Amino acid sequence: MAGAVLMTVGVLLFSFIDAHTNVLLLSAYMVVFGAGIGLLLQNLVLAAQNEVAASNLGTATSTVSFFRSVGGAIGVSALGVVLANRVTSSLQDRFGSSVTGDCTMKLPDLALRMAPR
């Protein structure tokens, strides 16, 4: 329970971050969030191990680890998209639309490049 509370508090603290947030304050926010993650995630492995027979302990542990990794990958991908869109819109607001470039470029035709001359 304490892990979930600390993690929630850490996420709420992250919502106050802006471009002028002190690095030490940001580090403190990360410590709160990290402590919550650390307290919460190990309990999930322990709960999964308590629910299976001794012969299936490896399977239960690896399944929890697998889904934790998949969830982390999906989370990083989703937040990466959000960050990229946010940075693009911020650059456009500050420097104009010419900063982002034109994404209509085509791949070169390799057959033409490899043809003997």
mmCIF file of N, CA and C in Angstrom:
data_model
loop_
_atom_site.group_PDB
_atom_site.id
_atom_site.type_symbol
_atom_site.label_atom_id
_atom_site.label_comp_id
_atom_site.label_asym_id
_atom_site.label_seq_id
_atom_site.Cartn_x
_atom_site.Cartn_y
_atom_site.Cartn_z
ATOM 1 N N MET A 1 0.812 -1.186 0.000
ATOM 2 C CA MET A 1 0.000 0.000 0.000
ATOM 3 C C MET A 1 0.864 1.262 0.000
ATOM 4 N N ALA A 2 1.934 1.227 0.789
ATOM 5 C CA ALA A 2 2.812 2.394 0.869
ATOM 6 C C ALA A 2 3.471 2.673 -0.481
ATOM 7 N N GLY A 3 3.804 1.607 -1.215
ATOM 8 C CA GLY A 3 4.416 1.790 -2.531
ATOM 9 C C GLY A 3 3.491 2.488 -3.505
ATOM 10 N N ALA A 4 2.233 2.084 -3.503
ATOM 11 C CA ALA A 4 1.267 2.717 -4.405
ATOM 12 C C ALA A 4 1.049 4.180 -4.037
ATOM 13 N N VAL A 5 1.032 4.468 -2.743
ATOM 14 C CA VAL A 5 0.846 5.850 -2.300
ATOM 15 C C VAL A 5 2.055 6.697 -2.694
ATOM 16 N N LEU A 6 3.264 6.195 -2.442
ATOM 17 C CA LEU A 6 4.466 6.942 -2.814
ATOM 18 C C LEU A 6 4.561 7.151 -4.325
ATOM 19 N N MET A 7 4.212 6.126 -5.077
ATOM 20 C CA MET A 7 4.261 6.254 -6.533
ATOM 21 C C MET A 7 3.251 7.299 -7.006
ATOM 22 N N THR A 8 2.061 7.299 -6.449
ATOM 23 C CA THR A 8 1.044 8.285 -6.814
ATOM 24 C C THR A 8 1.489 9.697 -6.439
ATOM 25 N N VAL A 9 2.063 9.838 -5.260
ATOM 26 C CA VAL A 9 2.576 11.148 -4.843
ATOM 27 C C VAL A 9 3.694 11.595 -5.782
ATOM 28 N N GLY A 10 4.566 10.659 -6.163
ATOM 29 C CA GLY A 10 5.638 10.991 -7.097
ATOM 30 C C GLY A 10 5.120 11.464 -8.442
ATOM 31 N N VAL A 11 4.101 10.798 -8.961
ATOM 32 C CA VAL A 11 3.506 11.223 -10.239
ATOM 33 C C VAL A 11 2.863 12.599 -10.088
ATOM 34 N N LEU A 12 2.203 12.827 -8.987
ATOM 35 C CA LEU A 12 1.611 14.152 -8.750
ATOM 36 C C LEU A 12 2.686 15.233 -8.654
ATOM 37 N N LEU A 13 3.799 14.904 -8.013
ATOM 38 C CA LEU A 13 4.900 15.865 -7.941
ATOM 39 C C LEU A 13 5.479 16.149 -9.327
ATOM 40 N N PHE A 14 5.526 15.131 -10.179
ATOM 41 C CA PHE A 14 6.019 15.327 -11.552
ATOM 42 C C PHE A 14 5.159 16.313 -12.326
ATOM 43 N N SER A 15 3.900 16.440 -11.963
ATOM 44 C CA SER A 15 3.027 17.355 -12.691
ATOM 45 C C SER A 15 3.382 18.818 -12.457
ATOM 46 N N PHE A 16 4.207 19.090 -11.435
ATOM 47 C CA PHE A 16 4.619 20.462 -11.144
ATOM 48 C C PHE A 16 5.932 20.855 -11.822
ATOM 49 N N ILE A 17 6.511 19.943 -12.608
ATOM 50 C CA ILE A 17 7.792 20.215 -13.257
ATOM 51 C C ILE A 17 7.578 21.161 -14.432
ATOM 52 N N ASP A 18 8.474 22.141 -14.537
ATOM 53 C CA ASP A 18 8.496 23.006 -15.719
ATOM 54 C C ASP A 18 9.954 23.253 -16.094
ATOM 55 N N ALA A 19 10.191 24.144 -17.022
ATOM 56 C CA ALA A 19 11.545 24.389 -17.527
ATOM 57 C C ALA A 19 12.447 25.011 -16.472
ATOM 58 N N HIS A 20 11.885 25.570 -15.423
ATOM 59 C CA HIS A 20 12.674 26.265 -14.415
ATOM 60 C C HIS A 20 12.777 25.491 -13.103
ATOM 61 N N THR A 21 12.378 24.229 -13.092
ATOM 62 C CA THR A 21 12.445 23.419 -11.884
ATOM 63 C C THR A 21 13.903 23.135 -11.528
ATOM 64 N N ASN A 22 14.236 23.324 -10.276
ATOM 65 C CA ASN A 22 15.578 23.073 -9.784
ATOM 66 C C ASN A 22 15.902 21.586 -9.912
ATOM 67 N N VAL A 23 17.152 21.275 -10.264
ATOM 68 C CA VAL A 23 17.566 19.889 -10.447
ATOM 69 C C VAL A 23 17.477 19.111 -9.130
ATOM 70 N N LEU A 24 17.809 19.739 -8.014
ATOM 71 C CA LEU A 24 17.711 19.048 -6.727
ATOM 72 C C LEU A 24 16.263 18.726 -6.375
ATOM 73 N N LEU A 25 15.356 19.633 -6.677
ATOM 74 C CA LEU A 25 13.942 19.377 -6.421
ATOM 75 C C LEU A 25 13.429 18.253 -7.333
ATOM 76 N N LEU A 26 13.853 18.280 -8.584
ATOM 77 C CA LEU A 26 13.482 17.208 -9.515
ATOM 78 C C LEU A 26 14.030 15.869 -9.035
ATOM 79 N N SER A 27 15.250 15.873 -8.511
ATOM 80 C CA SER A 27 15.839 14.643 -7.971
ATOM 81 C C SER A 27 15.035 14.117 -6.789
ATOM 82 N N ALA A 28 14.564 15.014 -5.948
ATOM 83 C CA ALA A 28 13.735 14.598 -4.807
ATOM 84 C C ALA A 28 12.424 13.972 -5.291
ATOM 85 N N TYR A 29 11.826 14.565 -6.322
ATOM 86 C CA TYR A 29 10.608 13.985 -6.894
ATOM 87 C C TYR A 29 10.882 12.575 -7.415
ATOM 88 N N MET A 30 12.023 12.413 -8.077
ATOM 89 C CA MET A 30 12.372 11.095 -8.625
ATOM 90 C C MET A 30 12.622 10.076 -7.522
ATOM 91 N N VAL A 31 13.206 10.506 -6.417
ATOM 92 C CA VAL A 31 13.434 9.594 -5.298
ATOM 93 C C VAL A 31 12.096 9.115 -4.723
ATOM 94 N N VAL A 32 11.150 10.020 -4.576
ATOM 95 C CA VAL A 32 9.822 9.638 -4.065
ATOM 96 C C VAL A 32 9.165 8.638 -5.014
ATOM 97 N N PHE A 33 9.192 8.941 -6.308
ATOM 98 C CA PHE A 33 8.587 8.040 -7.290
ATOM 99 C C PHE A 33 9.315 6.696 -7.327
ATOM 100 N N GLY A 34 10.645 6.730 -7.314
ATOM 101 C CA GLY A 34 11.429 5.496 -7.351
ATOM 102 C C GLY A 34 11.214 4.627 -6.135
ATOM 103 N N ALA A 35 11.084 5.245 -4.965
ATOM 104 C CA ALA A 35 10.805 4.480 -3.751
ATOM 105 C C ALA A 35 9.444 3.790 -3.851
ATOM 106 N N GLY A 36 8.472 4.496 -4.415
ATOM 107 C CA GLY A 36 7.155 3.890 -4.607
ATOM 108 C C GLY A 36 7.203 2.716 -5.562
ATOM 109 N N ILE A 37 7.931 2.873 -6.669
ATOM 110 C CA ILE A 37 8.073 1.770 -7.633
ATOM 111 C C ILE A 37 8.766 0.583 -6.975
ATOM 112 N N GLY A 38 9.845 0.870 -6.248
ATOM 113 C CA GLY A 38 10.591 -0.208 -5.595
ATOM 114 C C GLY A 38 9.768 -0.971 -4.573
ATOM 115 N N LEU A 39 8.950 -0.257 -3.811
ATOM 116 C CA LEU A 39 8.109 -0.924 -2.821
ATOM 117 C C LEU A 39 6.960 -1.690 -3.454
ATOM 118 N N LEU A 40 6.497 -1.233 -4.602
ATOM 119 C CA LEU A 40 5.323 -1.845 -5.223
ATOM 120 C C LEU A 40 5.663 -3.056 -6.081
ATOM 121 N N LEU A 41 6.692 -2.959 -6.903
ATOM 122 C CA LEU A 41 6.940 -4.005 -7.890
ATOM 123 C C LEU A 41 7.380 -5.322 -7.278
ATOM 124 N N GLN A 42 8.178 -5.295 -6.240
ATOM 125 C CA GLN A 42 8.609 -6.549 -5.637
ATOM 126 C C GLN A 42 7.433 -7.284 -5.006
ATOM 127 N N ASN A 43 6.461 -6.563 -4.496
ATOM 128 C CA ASN A 43 5.279 -7.211 -3.914
ATOM 129 C C ASN A 43 4.473 -7.945 -4.973
ATOM 130 N N LEU A 44 4.470 -7.459 -6.195
ATOM 131 C CA LEU A 44 3.752 -8.160 -7.259
ATOM 132 C C LEU A 44 4.396 -9.506 -7.561
ATOM 133 N N VAL A 45 5.720 -9.555 -7.570
ATOM 134 C CA VAL A 45 6.416 -10.823 -7.794
ATOM 135 C C VAL A 45 6.121 -11.782 -6.643
ATOM 136 N N LEU A 46 6.178 -11.291 -5.435
ATOM 137 C CA LEU A 46 5.923 -12.124 -4.265
ATOM 138 C C LEU A 46 4.491 -12.667 -4.271
ATOM 139 N N ALA A 47 3.528 -11.822 -4.639
ATOM 140 C CA ALA A 47 2.137 -12.280 -4.698
ATOM 141 C C ALA A 47 1.959 -13.358 -5.765
ATOM 142 N N ALA A 48 2.612 -13.192 -6.912
ATOM 143 C CA ALA A 48 2.513 -14.203 -7.971
ATOM 144 C C ALA A 48 3.153 -15.514 -7.522
ATOM 145 N N GLN A 49 4.278 -15.444 -6.821
ATOM 146 C CA GLN A 49 4.948 -16.654 -6.362
ATOM 147 C C GLN A 49 4.147 -17.376 -5.288
ATOM 148 N N ASN A 50 3.410 -16.638 -4.484
ATOM 149 C CA ASN A 50 2.601 -17.267 -3.436
ATOM 150 C C ASN A 50 1.378 -17.975 -3.984
ATOM 151 N N GLU A 51 0.967 -17.654 -5.183
ATOM 152 C CA GLU A 51 -0.250 -18.225 -5.750
ATOM 153 C C GLU A 51 -0.019 -19.462 -6.597
ATOM 154 N N VAL A 52 1.226 -19.857 -6.823
ATOM 155 C CA VAL A 52 1.492 -21.018 -7.688
ATOM 156 C C VAL A 52 2.199 -22.103 -6.891
ATOM 157 N N ALA A 53 2.161 -23.295 -7.459
ATOM 158 C CA ALA A 53 2.873 -24.413 -6.834
ATOM 159 C C ALA A 53 4.378 -24.204 -6.960
ATOM 160 N N ALA A 54 5.132 -24.893 -6.110
ATOM 161 C CA ALA A 54 6.588 -24.734 -6.102
ATOM 162 C C ALA A 54 7.200 -25.090 -7.451
ATOM 163 N N SER A 55 6.604 -26.010 -8.166
ATOM 164 C CA SER A 55 7.147 -26.416 -9.473
ATOM 165 C C SER A 55 6.946 -25.334 -10.536
ATOM 166 N N ASN A 56 6.068 -24.381 -10.288
ATOM 167 C CA ASN A 56 5.792 -23.318 -11.259
ATOM 168 C C ASN A 56 6.334 -21.948 -10.849
ATOM 169 N N LEU A 57 7.215 -21.915 -9.851
ATOM 170 C CA LEU A 57 7.750 -20.630 -9.385
ATOM 171 C C LEU A 57 8.500 -19.891 -10.486
ATOM 172 N N GLY A 58 9.296 -20.603 -11.250
ATOM 173 C CA GLY A 58 10.049 -19.971 -12.339
ATOM 174 C C GLY A 58 9.138 -19.391 -13.397
ATOM 175 N N THR A 59 8.082 -20.127 -13.721
ATOM 176 C CA THR A 59 7.131 -19.646 -14.718
ATOM 177 C C THR A 59 6.411 -18.398 -14.235
ATOM 178 N N ALA A 60 5.985 -18.397 -12.989
ATOM 179 C CA ALA A 60 5.279 -17.230 -12.446
ATOM 180 C C ALA A 60 6.197 -16.015 -12.403
ATOM 181 N N THR A 61 7.427 -16.200 -11.956
ATOM 182 C CA THR A 61 8.366 -15.083 -11.868
ATOM 183 C C THR A 61 8.697 -14.535 -13.251
ATOM 184 N N SER A 62 8.945 -15.422 -14.213
ATOM 185 C CA SER A 62 9.282 -14.954 -15.555
ATOM 186 C C SER A 62 8.089 -14.300 -16.238
ATOM 187 N N THR A 63 6.886 -14.761 -15.954
ATOM 188 C CA THR A 63 5.700 -14.136 -16.545
ATOM 189 C C THR A 63 5.524 -12.714 -16.020
ATOM 190 N N VAL A 64 5.711 -12.529 -14.723
ATOM 191 C CA VAL A 64 5.623 -11.181 -14.156
ATOM 192 C C VAL A 64 6.697 -10.290 -14.765
ATOM 193 N N SER A 65 7.907 -10.807 -14.882
ATOM 194 C CA SER A 65 8.992 -10.015 -15.465
ATOM 195 C C SER A 65 8.726 -9.686 -16.925
ATOM 196 N N PHE A 66 8.186 -10.662 -17.672
ATOM 197 C CA PHE A 66 7.876 -10.427 -19.087
ATOM 198 C C PHE A 66 6.847 -9.318 -19.246
ATOM 199 N N PHE A 67 5.756 -9.411 -18.514
ATOM 200 C CA PHE A 67 4.711 -8.395 -18.652
ATOM 201 C C PHE A 67 5.159 -7.044 -18.108
ATOM 202 N N ARG A 68 6.044 -7.040 -17.124
ATOM 203 C CA ARG A 68 6.619 -5.783 -16.648
ATOM 204 C C ARG A 68 7.466 -5.155 -17.756
ATOM 205 N N SER A 69 8.235 -5.962 -18.460
ATOM 206 C CA SER A 69 9.058 -5.451 -19.557
ATOM 207 C C SER A 69 8.207 -4.952 -20.711
ATOM 208 N N VAL A 70 7.169 -5.704 -21.065
ATOM 209 C CA VAL A 70 6.279 -5.282 -22.153
ATOM 210 C C VAL A 70 5.564 -3.982 -21.769
ATOM 211 N N GLY A 71 5.087 -3.910 -20.544
ATOM 212 C CA GLY A 71 4.428 -2.684 -20.090
ATOM 213 C C GLY A 71 5.371 -1.495 -20.095
ATOM 214 N N GLY A 72 6.616 -1.726 -19.686
ATOM 215 C CA GLY A 72 7.597 -0.655 -19.719
ATOM 216 C C GLY A 72 7.890 -0.188 -21.134
ATOM 217 N N ALA A 73 8.004 -1.147 -22.065
ATOM 218 C CA ALA A 73 8.260 -0.785 -23.462
ATOM 219 C C ALA A 73 7.096 0.001 -24.052
ATOM 220 N N ILE A 74 5.884 -0.418 -23.759
ATOM 221 C CA ILE A 74 4.712 0.308 -24.266
ATOM 222 C C ILE A 74 4.646 1.695 -23.633
ATOM 223 N N GLY A 75 4.915 1.780 -22.350
ATOM 224 C CA GLY A 75 4.896 3.072 -21.675
ATOM 225 C C GLY A 75 5.945 4.027 -22.219
ATOM 226 N N VAL A 76 7.158 3.526 -22.441
ATOM 227 C CA VAL A 76 8.221 4.371 -22.991
ATOM 228 C C VAL A 76 7.862 4.818 -24.404
ATOM 229 N N SER A 77 7.293 3.915 -25.206
ATOM 230 C CA SER A 77 6.898 4.283 -26.568
ATOM 231 C C SER A 77 5.805 5.345 -26.561
ATOM 232 N N ALA A 78 4.803 5.145 -25.741
ATOM 233 C CA ALA A 78 3.694 6.108 -25.696
ATOM 234 C C ALA A 78 4.167 7.470 -25.196
ATOM 235 N N LEU A 79 4.955 7.473 -24.142
ATOM 236 C CA LEU A 79 5.434 8.750 -23.621
ATOM 237 C C LEU A 79 6.455 9.394 -24.556
ATOM 238 N N GLY A 80 7.181 8.590 -25.325
ATOM 239 C CA GLY A 80 8.083 9.135 -26.331
ATOM 240 C C GLY A 80 7.334 9.866 -27.423
ATOM 241 N N VAL A 81 6.200 9.311 -27.821
ATOM 242 C CA VAL A 81 5.360 9.978 -28.820
ATOM 243 C C VAL A 81 4.816 11.291 -28.278
ATOM 244 N N VAL A 82 4.371 11.262 -27.032
ATOM 245 C CA VAL A 82 3.853 12.487 -26.407
ATOM 246 C C VAL A 82 4.956 13.543 -26.338
ATOM 247 N N LEU A 83 6.150 13.136 -25.921
ATOM 248 C CA LEU A 83 7.263 14.073 -25.826
ATOM 249 C C LEU A 83 7.635 14.633 -27.199
ATOM 250 N N ALA A 84 7.704 13.773 -28.214
ATOM 251 C CA ALA A 84 8.061 14.237 -29.554
ATOM 252 C C ALA A 84 7.038 15.239 -30.077
ATOM 253 N N ASN A 85 5.753 14.964 -29.869
ATOM 254 C CA ASN A 85 4.717 15.902 -30.311
ATOM 255 C C ASN A 85 4.793 17.215 -29.542
ATOM 256 N N ARG A 86 5.066 17.121 -28.266
ATOM 257 C CA ARG A 86 5.164 18.338 -27.443
ATOM 258 C C ARG A 86 6.354 19.197 -27.862
ATOM 259 N N VAL A 87 7.493 18.533 -28.103
ATOM 260 C CA VAL A 87 8.681 19.271 -28.530
ATOM 261 C C VAL A 87 8.450 19.898 -29.901
ATOM 262 N N THR A 88 7.827 19.145 -30.814
ATOM 263 C CA THR A 88 7.554 19.680 -32.148
ATOM 264 C C THR A 88 6.652 20.900 -32.082
ATOM 265 N N SER A 89 5.578 20.818 -31.302
ATOM 266 C CA SER A 89 4.671 21.961 -31.210
ATOM 267 C C SER A 89 5.339 23.146 -30.509
ATOM 268 N N SER A 90 6.182 22.877 -29.517
ATOM 269 C CA SER A 90 6.894 23.970 -28.846
ATOM 270 C C SER A 90 7.882 24.645 -29.786
ATOM 271 N N LEU A 91 8.573 23.850 -30.597
ATOM 272 C CA LEU A 91 9.500 24.430 -31.569
ATOM 273 C C LEU A 91 8.763 25.251 -32.619
ATOM 274 N N GLN A 92 7.602 24.755 -33.059
ATOM 275 C CA GLN A 92 6.820 25.501 -34.036
ATOM 276 C C GLN A 92 6.313 26.809 -33.442
ATOM 277 N N ASP A 93 5.875 26.780 -32.195
ATOM 278 C CA ASP A 93 5.396 28.002 -31.552
ATOM 279 C C ASP A 93 6.515 29.033 -31.400
ATOM 280 N N ARG A 94 7.702 28.549 -31.103
ATOM 281 C CA ARG A 94 8.800 29.470 -30.826
ATOM 282 C C ARG A 94 9.540 29.946 -32.077
ATOM 283 N N PHE A 95 9.731 29.026 -33.055
ATOM 284 C CA PHE A 95 10.559 29.359 -34.206
ATOM 285 C C PHE A 95 9.816 29.343 -35.541
ATOM 286 N N GLY A 96 8.564 28.987 -35.549
ATOM 287 C CA GLY A 96 7.807 28.936 -36.794
ATOM 288 C C GLY A 96 7.776 27.525 -37.367
ATOM 289 N N SER A 97 6.964 27.338 -38.395
ATOM 290 C CA SER A 97 6.754 25.996 -38.941
ATOM 291 C C SER A 97 7.936 25.494 -39.755
ATOM 292 N N SER A 98 8.883 26.369 -40.103
ATOM 293 C CA SER A 98 10.015 25.925 -40.908
ATOM 294 C C SER A 98 10.993 25.058 -40.125
ATOM 295 N N VAL A 99 10.889 25.030 -38.816
ATOM 296 C CA VAL A 99 11.826 24.279 -37.988
ATOM 297 C C VAL A 99 11.642 22.779 -38.151
ATOM 298 N N THR A 100 10.411 22.322 -38.278
ATOM 299 C CA THR A 100 10.152 20.884 -38.275
ATOM 300 C C THR A 100 10.475 20.222 -39.597
ATOM 301 N N GLY A 101 10.562 20.967 -40.677
ATOM 302 C CA GLY A 101 10.931 20.376 -41.961
ATOM 303 C C GLY A 101 9.760 19.723 -42.658
ATOM 304 N N ASP A 102 10.046 19.225 -43.834
ATOM 305 C CA ASP A 102 9.037 18.580 -44.669
ATOM 306 C C ASP A 102 9.255 17.077 -44.625
ATOM 307 N N CYS A 103 8.251 16.330 -44.267
ATOM 308 C CA CYS A 103 8.381 14.879 -44.136
ATOM 309 C C CYS A 103 7.864 14.142 -45.365
ATOM 310 N N THR A 104 7.921 14.762 -46.535
ATOM 311 C CA THR A 104 7.404 14.108 -47.742
ATOM 312 C C THR A 104 8.526 13.548 -48.598
ATOM 313 N N MET A 105 9.703 13.372 -48.027
ATOM 314 C CA MET A 105 10.826 12.845 -48.792
ATOM 315 C C MET A 105 10.564 11.401 -49.174
ATOM 316 N N LYS A 106 11.069 10.995 -50.353
ATOM 317 C CA LYS A 106 10.898 9.622 -50.820
ATOM 318 C C LYS A 106 12.220 8.888 -50.697
ATOM 319 N N LEU A 107 12.133 7.586 -50.560
ATOM 320 C CA LEU A 107 13.335 6.764 -50.537
ATOM 321 C C LEU A 107 13.911 6.694 -51.949
ATOM 322 N N PRO A 108 15.233 6.639 -52.066
ATOM 323 C CA PRO A 108 15.814 6.550 -53.404
ATOM 324 C C PRO A 108 15.521 5.197 -54.038
ATOM 325 N N ASP A 109 15.428 5.182 -55.350
ATOM 326 C CA ASP A 109 15.201 3.940 -56.091
ATOM 327 C C ASP A 109 16.543 3.249 -56.236
ATOM 328 N N LEU A 110 16.754 2.182 -55.451
ATOM 329 C CA LEU A 110 18.035 1.507 -55.439
ATOM 330 C C LEU A 110 18.313 0.785 -56.751
ATOM 331 N N ALA A 111 17.291 0.377 -57.454
ATOM 332 C CA ALA A 111 17.488 -0.305 -58.745
ATOM 333 C C ALA A 111 18.179 0.627 -59.727
ATOM 334 N N LEU A 112 17.823 1.891 -59.716
ATOM 335 C CA LEU A 112 18.474 2.853 -60.602
ATOM 336 C C LEU A 112 19.906 3.126 -60.181
ATOM 337 N N ARG A 113 20.160 3.122 -58.895
ATOM 338 C CA ARG A 113 21.503 3.403 -58.403
ATOM 339 C C ARG A 113 22.445 2.226 -58.648
ATOM 340 N N MET A 114 21.908 1.027 -58.673
ATOM 341 C CA MET A 114 22.751 -0.159 -58.839
ATOM 342 C C MET A 114 22.927 -0.553 -60.293
ATOM 343 N N ALA A 115 22.192 0.072 -61.170
ATOM 344 C CA ALA A 115 22.280 -0.272 -62.606
ATOM 345 C C ALA A 115 23.686 0.022 -63.113
ATOM 346 N N PRO A 116 24.214 -0.876 -63.966
ATOM 347 C CA PRO A 116 25.563 -0.605 -64.525
ATOM 348 C C PRO A 116 25.533 0.594 -65.458
ATOM 349 N N ARG A 117 26.613 1.324 -65.472
ATOM 350 C CA ARG A 117 26.683 2.521 -66.308
ATOM 351 C C ARG A 117 27.520 2.313 -67.515
#
